[in-house]
Amino acid sequence: MTSPFVSFLLLFEGQDINIFVFQILERPKSMVTNKVVNKKKFSVIFVKFSLCLLLMGLAYRIFSSTSLQFSPLEVSHKDFPPENTLFPAPESGNLTVKMMDPSSRNGKCDLYVGDWVADTSGPFYTNQTCYSIEAHQNCMRNGRPDTGYLYWRWKPRDCELPKFNPKRFFHMTRHKSLAFIGDSIMRNHVQSLLCILSQEEKGVEVYHDKQYKSRRWYFPIHDLTLSVVWSPFLVNATVFEDDNGVSTDIIKLHLDKLDDVWTQQFDNFDYVVIAGGKWYLKTAVYYEKSKIVGCHNCKGKNITEVGFEYAYRKALNSTLKHITRSKHKTFTFFRTTTPDHFEKGEWNTGGYCNRTEPFKKGEIDMRDIDEAMRKIELDEFERALRISSEVGLTLKLFDTTFLSLLRADGHPGVYRQYQPFSGGNRLEKVQNDCLHWCLPGPIDSWNDLMMETLISILR
């Protein structure tokens, strides 16, 4: 029998060299040992053999890679009312506070450590090909003039991150239920996922609450249920705000009582993405066992100021305890905080975000208030992770903070509303949205990360 190496050479080399190698490998040992092989000839064979190995490796990389085709970008101009609800930003307008640099975990490639690299292929969808983009995030239709923010993808530093594959995702989640629990950033993420999945199958809306904040879609071909559950605090909250963010009283939070809007549905979900967020920066009074234990930013109320950190830690601790102690073992992604990018002010004091390219590492640092939230999140996650390993629960950190911090160019800004300068006066004061993401936009990469994590666990 001819050896595998000889067979390999037969594919790439001339017959004369094949015969020579074959003779060396196959002739009796007595014949080989009695003759001296010409060193020069052997060196030529070795070089060609090495070249063949390189060619084989290159061919493998080429055939194992995939390519996707995208629709050309289109912009339409139909008038519609924008959504006015926007979270308040941190009190500081600075973007220069020391950033915690994430590092690889457990010696393996960390999907969340990397860079944004140019991607000429563009997004999966446009504002013309997706039916689920809401008005305040449809930046192209609202008149945003630049499109460079669409041509970047997240590239982990030490490994490859394939683009989202709708067909494969449906295959993995067939007959399942996936829920996103949290605030409007969660809703933003769900809209992105709906847009990408719609290239394979469009979901049918089967439920929405009165304000269209909690919604549910069903994909009949793949028997997948996708939900977004509105619970911005995750704990029981009484909020006195209208849709414009105007409050008539201070928010009341019961830190020892979880919001039954999501807990009563939890056992129905196979996969969950959950997070707290910026709502904890709002003025609020905190209760435990129905008694006031403190507040955040409640000046003049004669209540002890304990800060949002106290409430945020309590809420995340209770949330993760509920998940780890549940008899229903739900595959859970715990998402970290999403920084905003207001400059020269806040959302209600003239702050804006008009950058057109991503930052590179070292060009921007996270605010101290976001860093404080992230530290609490990592502490509580590590505590829950130890429990989850004991009870057989899959709990994954969905650490989008750092990669999101670099994308100050991906927010709607003034284009959260339709044609903000249509009157011709560009000096007109227009409210900016520097927290949510344009669609298409950077948040689409979150789905690449989510799918790659699912693949690594389910394969």
Coordinates of C-alpha atoms in Angstrom, one line a residue:
M1 CA 0.0 0.0 0.0
T2 CA 1.2 3.5 -0.8
S3 CA 1.6 5.7 2.3
P4 CA -0.7 8.7 2.9
F5 CA 2.1 11.1 2.3
V6 CA 2.8 9.6 -1.1
S7 CA -0.9 9.8 -2.0
F8 CA -0.9 13.5 -1.0
L9 CA 2.1 14.2 -3.2
L10 CA 0.3 12.5 -6.2
L11 CA -2.3 15.3 -6.1
F12 CA 0.1 18.1 -6.4
E13 CA 3.5 16.9 -7.9
G14 CA 4.8 15.5 -11.1
Q15 CA 5.0 11.8 -11.7
D16 CA 8.8 11.6 -11.7
I17 CA 9.1 12.8 -8.1
N18 CA 6.2 10.5 -7.1
I19 CA 8.0 7.5 -8.4
F20 CA 11.2 8.6 -6.7
V21 CA 9.5 8.9 -3.3
F22 CA 7.5 5.7 -3.8
Q23 CA 10.8 3.9 -4.5
I24 CA 12.4 5.2 -1.3
L25 CA 9.4 4.3 0.8
E26 CA 8.5 0.9 -0.7
R27 CA 11.8 -0.8 -1.7
P28 CA 13.2 -3.3 0.7
K29 CA 15.3 -2.0 3.5
S30 CA 18.5 -3.8 2.3
M31 CA 18.2 -1.8 -1.0
V32 CA 17.7 1.5 0.7
T33 CA 20.5 1.1 3.2
N34 CA 22.9 0.0 0.5
K35 CA 22.5 3.2 -1.5
V36 CA 23.1 6.8 -0.6
V37 CA 20.3 9.2 -1.5
N38 CA 21.4 12.3 -3.2
K39 CA 21.1 15.1 -0.6
K40 CA 20.3 17.8 -3.1
K41 CA 17.4 15.7 -4.5
F42 CA 16.1 15.0 -1.1
S43 CA 16.1 18.8 -0.2
V44 CA 14.0 19.5 -3.3
I45 CA 11.5 16.9 -2.3
F46 CA 11.3 18.3 1.2
V47 CA 10.7 21.9 0.0
K48 CA 7.9 20.7 -2.3
F49 CA 6.4 18.6 0.3
S50 CA 6.3 21.6 2.7
L51 CA 4.8 23.7 0.0
C52 CA 2.0 21.1 -0.6
L53 CA 1.1 21.2 3.1
L54 CA 0.8 25.0 3.0
L55 CA -1.4 24.8 -0.1
M56 CA -3.6 22.2 1.5
G57 CA -4.1 24.4 4.6
L58 CA -5.0 27.4 2.4
A59 CA -7.5 25.3 0.4
Y60 CA -9.1 24.2 3.7
R61 CA -9.5 27.7 4.9
I62 CA -11.0 28.8 1.6
F63 CA -13.6 26.0 1.4
S64 CA -14.5 26.1 5.1
S65 CA -15.3 29.8 5.0
T66 CA -18.7 31.2 4.1
S67 CA -19.9 34.3 2.3
L68 CA -23.2 36.1 2.5
Q69 CA -25.0 38.4 0.0
F70 CA -26.7 41.5 1.2
S71 CA -29.3 43.8 -0.3
P72 CA -28.2 47.3 -1.3
L73 CA -29.0 50.1 1.2
E74 CA -32.2 52.0 0.5
V75 CA -33.8 55.0 2.2
S76 CA -37.4 55.9 2.1
H77 CA -39.1 59.0 3.5
K78 CA -42.5 58.3 5.1
D79 CA -43.5 60.5 7.9
F80 CA -44.4 59.0 11.3
P81 CA -44.2 60.1 14.9
P82 CA -41.1 59.3 16.9
E83 CA -41.0 57.7 20.3
N84 CA -40.3 60.2 23.0
T85 CA -39.3 57.9 25.9
L86 CA -35.6 58.1 26.7
F87 CA -33.6 57.1 29.8
P88 CA -31.8 59.8 31.7
A89 CA -28.1 59.7 31.3
P90 CA -25.5 59.7 34.1
E91 CA -24.9 63.1 35.7
S92 CA -21.4 63.4 34.3
G93 CA -21.0 64.4 30.7
N94 CA -17.4 63.2 30.6
L95 CA -16.2 60.3 28.5
T96 CA -12.8 60.1 30.2
V97 CA -12.8 57.9 33.3
K98 CA -10.5 54.9 33.6
M99 CA -11.8 51.9 31.8
M100 CA -11.5 48.3 33.1
D101 CA -9.8 46.4 30.3
P102 CA -11.3 42.9 30.0
S103 CA -9.0 40.0 29.6
S104 CA -9.3 36.4 28.4
R105 CA -11.2 34.1 30.7
N106 CA -9.9 30.6 31.7
G107 CA -7.2 30.8 29.1
K108 CA -9.7 30.5 26.2
C109 CA -10.6 33.0 23.5
D110 CA -12.8 35.8 24.9
L111 CA -15.4 36.7 22.4
Y112 CA -15.8 40.1 24.0
V113 CA -12.1 41.2 23.7
G114 CA -11.3 42.5 20.3
D115 CA -11.7 45.4 17.8
W116 CA -14.2 46.7 15.3
V117 CA -12.9 46.1 11.9
A118 CA -14.1 47.4 8.5
D119 CA -16.6 45.1 6.8
T120 CA -17.5 46.1 3.2
S121 CA -20.2 43.4 3.0
G122 CA -22.5 45.6 5.1
P123 CA -25.5 44.6 7.2
F124 CA -27.9 41.7 6.9
Y125 CA -30.9 44.0 6.2
T126 CA -31.9 47.6 5.5
N127 CA -34.8 49.8 6.5
Q128 CA -36.5 48.6 3.4
T129 CA -36.0 44.8 3.9
C130 CA -36.9 44.7 7.6
Y131 CA -40.5 45.1 8.9
S132 CA -39.8 45.5 12.6
I133 CA -37.6 48.6 12.9
E134 CA -39.3 51.1 15.2
A135 CA -39.5 54.8 14.2
H136 CA -36.9 56.1 16.7
Q137 CA -34.2 53.7 15.6
N138 CA -34.8 53.9 11.8
C139 CA -31.9 56.3 11.3
M140 CA -31.7 56.0 7.6
R141 CA -35.4 56.8 7.1
N142 CA -35.2 59.6 9.6
G143 CA -32.6 61.3 7.4
R144 CA -29.1 60.4 8.8
P145 CA -26.8 61.4 6.0
D146 CA -23.8 59.2 6.6
T147 CA -23.7 55.4 6.2
G148 CA -20.2 54.5 7.4
Y149 CA -21.4 53.2 10.7
L150 CA -23.0 50.3 8.8
Y151 CA -19.7 48.8 7.6
W152 CA -18.1 47.5 10.7
R153 CA -18.1 44.1 12.4
W154 CA -16.8 42.9 15.8
K155 CA -13.6 40.8 15.6
P156 CA -12.5 39.0 18.7
R157 CA -8.7 39.3 19.2
D158 CA -7.8 35.6 19.3
C159 CA -10.5 33.8 17.4
E160 CA -13.1 34.1 14.6
L161 CA -16.6 35.2 15.0
P162 CA -18.8 34.0 12.2
K163 CA -21.8 36.2 11.1
F164 CA -25.2 35.2 12.3
N165 CA -26.7 32.4 10.3
P166 CA -30.6 32.6 10.5
K167 CA -31.1 29.1 9.1
R168 CA -28.8 27.5 11.7
F169 CA -30.2 29.6 14.5
F170 CA -33.7 28.4 13.7
H171 CA -32.4 24.8 13.6
M172 CA -31.0 25.2 17.1
T173 CA -34.1 26.8 18.5
R174 CA -36.8 24.8 16.8
H175 CA -39.7 24.0 19.2
K176 CA -38.2 26.5 21.8
S177 CA -39.1 29.7 23.4
L178 CA -36.6 32.6 23.7
A179 CA -37.2 35.7 25.9
F180 CA -35.4 39.0 26.4
I181 CA -36.2 40.5 29.8
G182 CA -35.3 44.1 30.7
D183 CA -35.7 47.7 29.4
S184 CA -35.7 49.3 25.9
I185 CA -32.1 48.2 25.2
M186 CA -33.6 44.7 25.3
R187 CA -36.3 45.8 23.0
N188 CA -33.7 47.3 20.7
H189 CA -31.9 43.9 20.7
V190 CA -35.1 42.0 19.9
Q191 CA -35.8 44.3 16.9
S192 CA -32.3 43.6 15.5
L193 CA -32.8 39.8 15.9
L194 CA -36.3 40.0 14.2
C195 CA -34.7 41.9 11.3
I196 CA -32.0 39.2 10.8
L197 CA -34.4 36.3 11.3
S198 CA -36.9 37.8 8.8
Q199 CA -34.4 37.0 6.0
E200 CA -35.4 33.3 6.6
E201 CA -38.8 33.6 8.2
K202 CA -40.9 36.5 9.4
G203 CA -42.4 36.3 12.9
V204 CA -46.1 36.8 13.5
E205 CA -46.9 39.0 16.4
V206 CA -49.3 37.1 18.7
Y207 CA -49.3 39.3 21.8
H208 CA -48.5 42.9 23.0
D209 CA -49.4 44.8 26.1
K210 CA -51.2 48.1 26.1
Q211 CA -48.1 50.2 25.5
Y212 CA -46.5 47.7 23.1
K213 CA -43.5 47.3 25.5
S214 CA -44.0 43.6 26.2
R215 CA -44.5 41.7 22.9
R216 CA -44.4 38.2 21.5
W217 CA -43.8 36.7 18.1
Y218 CA -44.3 33.2 16.7
F219 CA -42.4 31.6 13.8
P220 CA -44.7 28.8 12.7
I221 CA -42.4 27.1 10.2
H222 CA -39.8 26.6 12.9
D223 CA -42.1 26.6 16.0
L224 CA -40.0 29.3 17.7
T225 CA -41.6 31.8 20.2
L226 CA -39.7 35.0 20.7
S227 CA -40.6 37.5 23.5
V228 CA -39.6 40.8 24.9
V229 CA -40.7 41.3 28.5
W230 CA -40.7 44.9 29.8
S231 CA -39.3 44.9 33.3
P232 CA -36.7 47.8 33.5
F233 CA -36.0 47.3 37.2
L234 CA -36.5 43.5 37.4
V235 CA -38.0 44.1 40.9
N236 CA -41.5 45.4 41.8
A237 CA -41.7 49.0 40.8
T238 CA -44.3 51.8 40.9
V239 CA -43.5 54.4 38.3
F240 CA -45.2 57.7 37.9
E241 CA -43.9 58.7 34.4
D242 CA -45.7 59.4 31.2
D243 CA -44.5 58.4 27.7
N244 CA -42.4 61.6 27.6
G245 CA -40.5 60.7 30.7
V246 CA -42.2 63.4 32.8
S247 CA -42.7 62.3 36.4
T248 CA -45.4 63.3 38.9
D249 CA -43.9 61.4 41.8
I250 CA -40.7 59.5 42.9
I251 CA -40.4 55.9 41.7
K252 CA -41.0 53.3 44.4
L253 CA -38.9 50.1 44.3
H254 CA -39.5 47.1 46.5
L255 CA -36.0 45.5 46.4
D256 CA -37.1 42.2 48.0
K257 CA -39.9 41.6 45.6
L258 CA -39.2 40.6 42.0
D259 CA -41.5 41.9 39.2
D260 CA -44.0 39.2 38.6
V261 CA -44.4 40.3 35.0
W262 CA -41.3 38.2 34.2
T263 CA -41.2 35.7 37.1
Q264 CA -44.7 34.3 36.3
Q265 CA -43.6 33.6 32.7
F266 CA -40.1 32.4 33.5
D267 CA -40.9 28.7 33.4
N268 CA -42.2 29.0 29.9
F269 CA -38.8 30.1 28.5
D270 CA -36.1 27.7 27.2
Y271 CA -33.6 30.6 26.6
V272 CA -33.4 33.9 28.4
V273 CA -31.4 37.1 28.0
I274 CA -31.8 39.3 31.1
A275 CA -30.2 42.6 32.3
G276 CA -30.7 45.5 34.6
G277 CA -29.7 49.0 33.4
K278 CA -29.9 52.7 33.3
W279 CA -33.3 53.0 35.0
Y280 CA -31.5 52.6 38.3
L281 CA -30.0 56.1 37.8
K282 CA -33.5 57.6 38.2
T283 CA -34.6 59.2 41.4
A284 CA -36.2 56.5 43.6
V285 CA -37.2 55.5 47.1
Y286 CA -36.3 52.0 48.2
Y287 CA -38.4 49.6 50.2
E288 CA -37.7 46.2 51.9
K289 CA -40.4 44.4 53.8
S290 CA -42.7 47.3 52.8
K291 CA -40.5 49.8 54.8
I292 CA -38.4 52.6 53.4
V293 CA -34.7 51.7 53.7
G294 CA -33.2 54.6 51.7
C295 CA -33.3 56.4 48.4
H296 CA -31.3 57.7 45.4
N297 CA -31.2 61.4 44.6
C298 CA -34.3 62.2 46.7
K299 CA -33.2 65.6 48.0
G300 CA -35.6 67.3 50.4
K301 CA -37.4 64.0 51.3
N302 CA -35.8 63.4 54.7
I303 CA -34.8 59.9 53.6
T304 CA -31.3 58.4 53.9
E305 CA -29.4 58.6 50.7
V306 CA -28.0 55.1 50.0
G307 CA -27.3 55.5 46.3
F308 CA -28.3 53.5 43.3
E309 CA -25.5 51.0 43.9
Y310 CA -27.3 49.6 47.0
A311 CA -30.5 49.0 45.1
Y312 CA -28.8 47.7 41.9
R313 CA -26.9 45.0 43.9
K314 CA -30.0 44.0 45.8
A315 CA -32.0 43.7 42.6
L316 CA -29.5 41.7 40.7
N317 CA -28.8 39.4 43.7
S318 CA -32.5 38.6 44.0
T319 CA -32.9 38.2 40.2
L320 CA -30.0 35.7 39.9
K321 CA -31.1 33.8 43.0
H322 CA -34.5 33.3 41.5
I323 CA -33.0 32.0 38.3
T324 CA -30.5 29.6 40.0
R325 CA -33.0 28.3 42.5
S326 CA -35.7 27.7 39.9
K327 CA -36.6 24.0 39.2
H328 CA -36.9 25.1 35.6
K329 CA -33.4 25.1 34.1
T330 CA -33.4 27.9 31.6
F331 CA -30.3 28.6 29.5
T332 CA -29.6 32.2 30.7
F333 CA -27.5 35.0 29.3
F334 CA -26.8 37.7 31.8
R335 CA -26.0 41.0 29.9
T336 CA -23.7 43.7 31.3
T337 CA -24.4 47.4 31.2
T338 CA -24.6 49.4 28.0
P339 CA -22.7 52.7 28.2
D340 CA -24.1 55.8 26.5
H341 CA -22.1 58.4 24.6
F342 CA -23.6 61.8 25.4
E343 CA -21.0 64.6 25.0
K344 CA -21.0 68.2 26.3
G345 CA -24.2 67.6 28.3
E346 CA -26.9 65.0 28.9
W347 CA -30.0 64.0 27.1
N348 CA -32.0 66.9 28.6
T349 CA -29.1 69.5 28.7
G350 CA -27.9 69.6 25.1
G351 CA -25.7 66.5 25.1
Y352 CA -25.1 65.0 21.7
C353 CA -23.3 62.2 19.8
N354 CA -22.3 63.0 16.2
R355 CA -19.3 60.8 15.7
T356 CA -19.1 58.8 12.4
E357 CA -16.4 56.1 13.2
P358 CA -15.8 53.7 16.1
F359 CA -13.3 54.4 18.7
K360 CA -10.2 52.3 19.0
K361 CA -9.0 50.9 22.3
G362 CA -7.4 53.6 24.4
E363 CA -9.4 56.4 22.7
I364 CA -12.3 56.3 25.1
D365 CA -12.8 55.3 28.7
M366 CA -15.9 54.3 30.6
R367 CA -17.5 56.6 33.0
D368 CA -17.2 56.0 36.7
I369 CA -21.0 55.5 37.0
D370 CA -21.0 52.7 34.3
E371 CA -17.9 51.2 35.8
A372 CA -19.7 51.0 39.2
M373 CA -22.7 49.2 37.6
R374 CA -20.4 46.8 35.8
K375 CA -18.5 45.9 38.9
I376 CA -21.8 45.0 40.7
E377 CA -22.9 43.0 37.7
L378 CA -19.6 41.0 37.6
D379 CA -19.7 40.4 41.4
E380 CA -23.3 39.1 41.3
F381 CA -22.7 37.0 38.2
E382 CA -19.7 35.2 39.8
R383 CA -21.7 34.5 42.9
A384 CA -24.6 33.0 40.8
L385 CA -22.2 31.1 38.5
R386 CA -20.9 29.1 41.5
I387 CA -24.4 28.1 42.3
S388 CA -25.4 27.3 38.7
S389 CA -22.6 24.8 38.3
E390 CA -23.9 22.9 41.4
V391 CA -27.5 22.8 40.2
G392 CA -26.8 22.0 36.5
L393 CA -27.9 25.4 35.1
T394 CA -26.2 27.0 32.1
L395 CA -25.5 30.7 33.0
K396 CA -23.4 32.8 30.6
L397 CA -22.1 36.3 30.9
F398 CA -23.1 38.3 27.9
D399 CA -20.4 41.0 28.3
T400 CA -21.3 43.6 25.6
T401 CA -20.0 46.6 27.6
F402 CA -16.6 47.1 26.2
L403 CA -17.5 46.5 22.5
S404 CA -20.5 48.8 22.9
L405 CA -18.3 51.5 24.5
L406 CA -16.3 51.8 21.3
R407 CA -19.4 52.5 19.1
A408 CA -20.2 56.1 19.8
D409 CA -21.0 56.4 16.0
G410 CA -23.9 53.9 16.1
H411 CA -26.6 55.9 18.0
P412 CA -29.6 57.7 16.4
G413 CA -28.5 61.1 17.9
V414 CA -30.9 63.7 16.5
Y415 CA -32.2 61.2 14.0
R416 CA -34.3 59.5 16.6
Q417 CA -37.1 61.6 15.0
Y418 CA -38.0 62.0 11.4
Q419 CA -36.1 64.7 9.5
P420 CA -35.2 66.8 12.6
F421 CA -33.9 69.7 10.5
S422 CA -36.6 69.7 7.8
G423 CA -37.4 73.3 8.7
G424 CA -33.9 74.3 7.4
N425 CA -32.7 75.6 10.8
R426 CA -29.7 73.4 11.8
L427 CA -29.2 75.5 14.9
E428 CA -32.5 74.3 16.3
K429 CA -32.2 72.4 19.6
V430 CA -33.1 68.8 19.0
Q431 CA -33.0 66.1 21.7
N432 CA -30.4 63.4 21.1
D433 CA -30.6 59.7 21.7
C434 CA -27.0 58.5 22.5
L435 CA -28.0 55.3 24.3
H436 CA -30.1 53.2 21.9
W437 CA -28.7 51.9 18.6
C438 CA -29.6 52.6 15.0
L439 CA -31.0 49.7 13.0
P440 CA -29.1 48.4 11.2
G441 CA -26.3 49.1 13.5
P442 CA -23.7 47.9 16.0
I443 CA -26.3 46.0 18.1
D444 CA -26.6 43.5 15.2
S445 CA -23.2 42.1 16.3
W446 CA -24.7 41.1 19.6
N447 CA -26.6 38.4 17.8
D448 CA -23.4 37.1 16.3
L449 CA -22.0 36.7 19.8
M450 CA -25.2 35.2 21.2
M451 CA -25.3 32.6 18.4
E452 CA -21.6 31.7 18.7
T453 CA -22.2 31.1 22.5
L454 CA -25.2 28.9 21.8
I455 CA -23.2 26.8 19.3
S456 CA -20.3 26.3 21.7
I457 CA -22.7 24.9 24.3
L458 CA -25.0 22.9 22.1
R459 CA -22.5 21.4 19.7

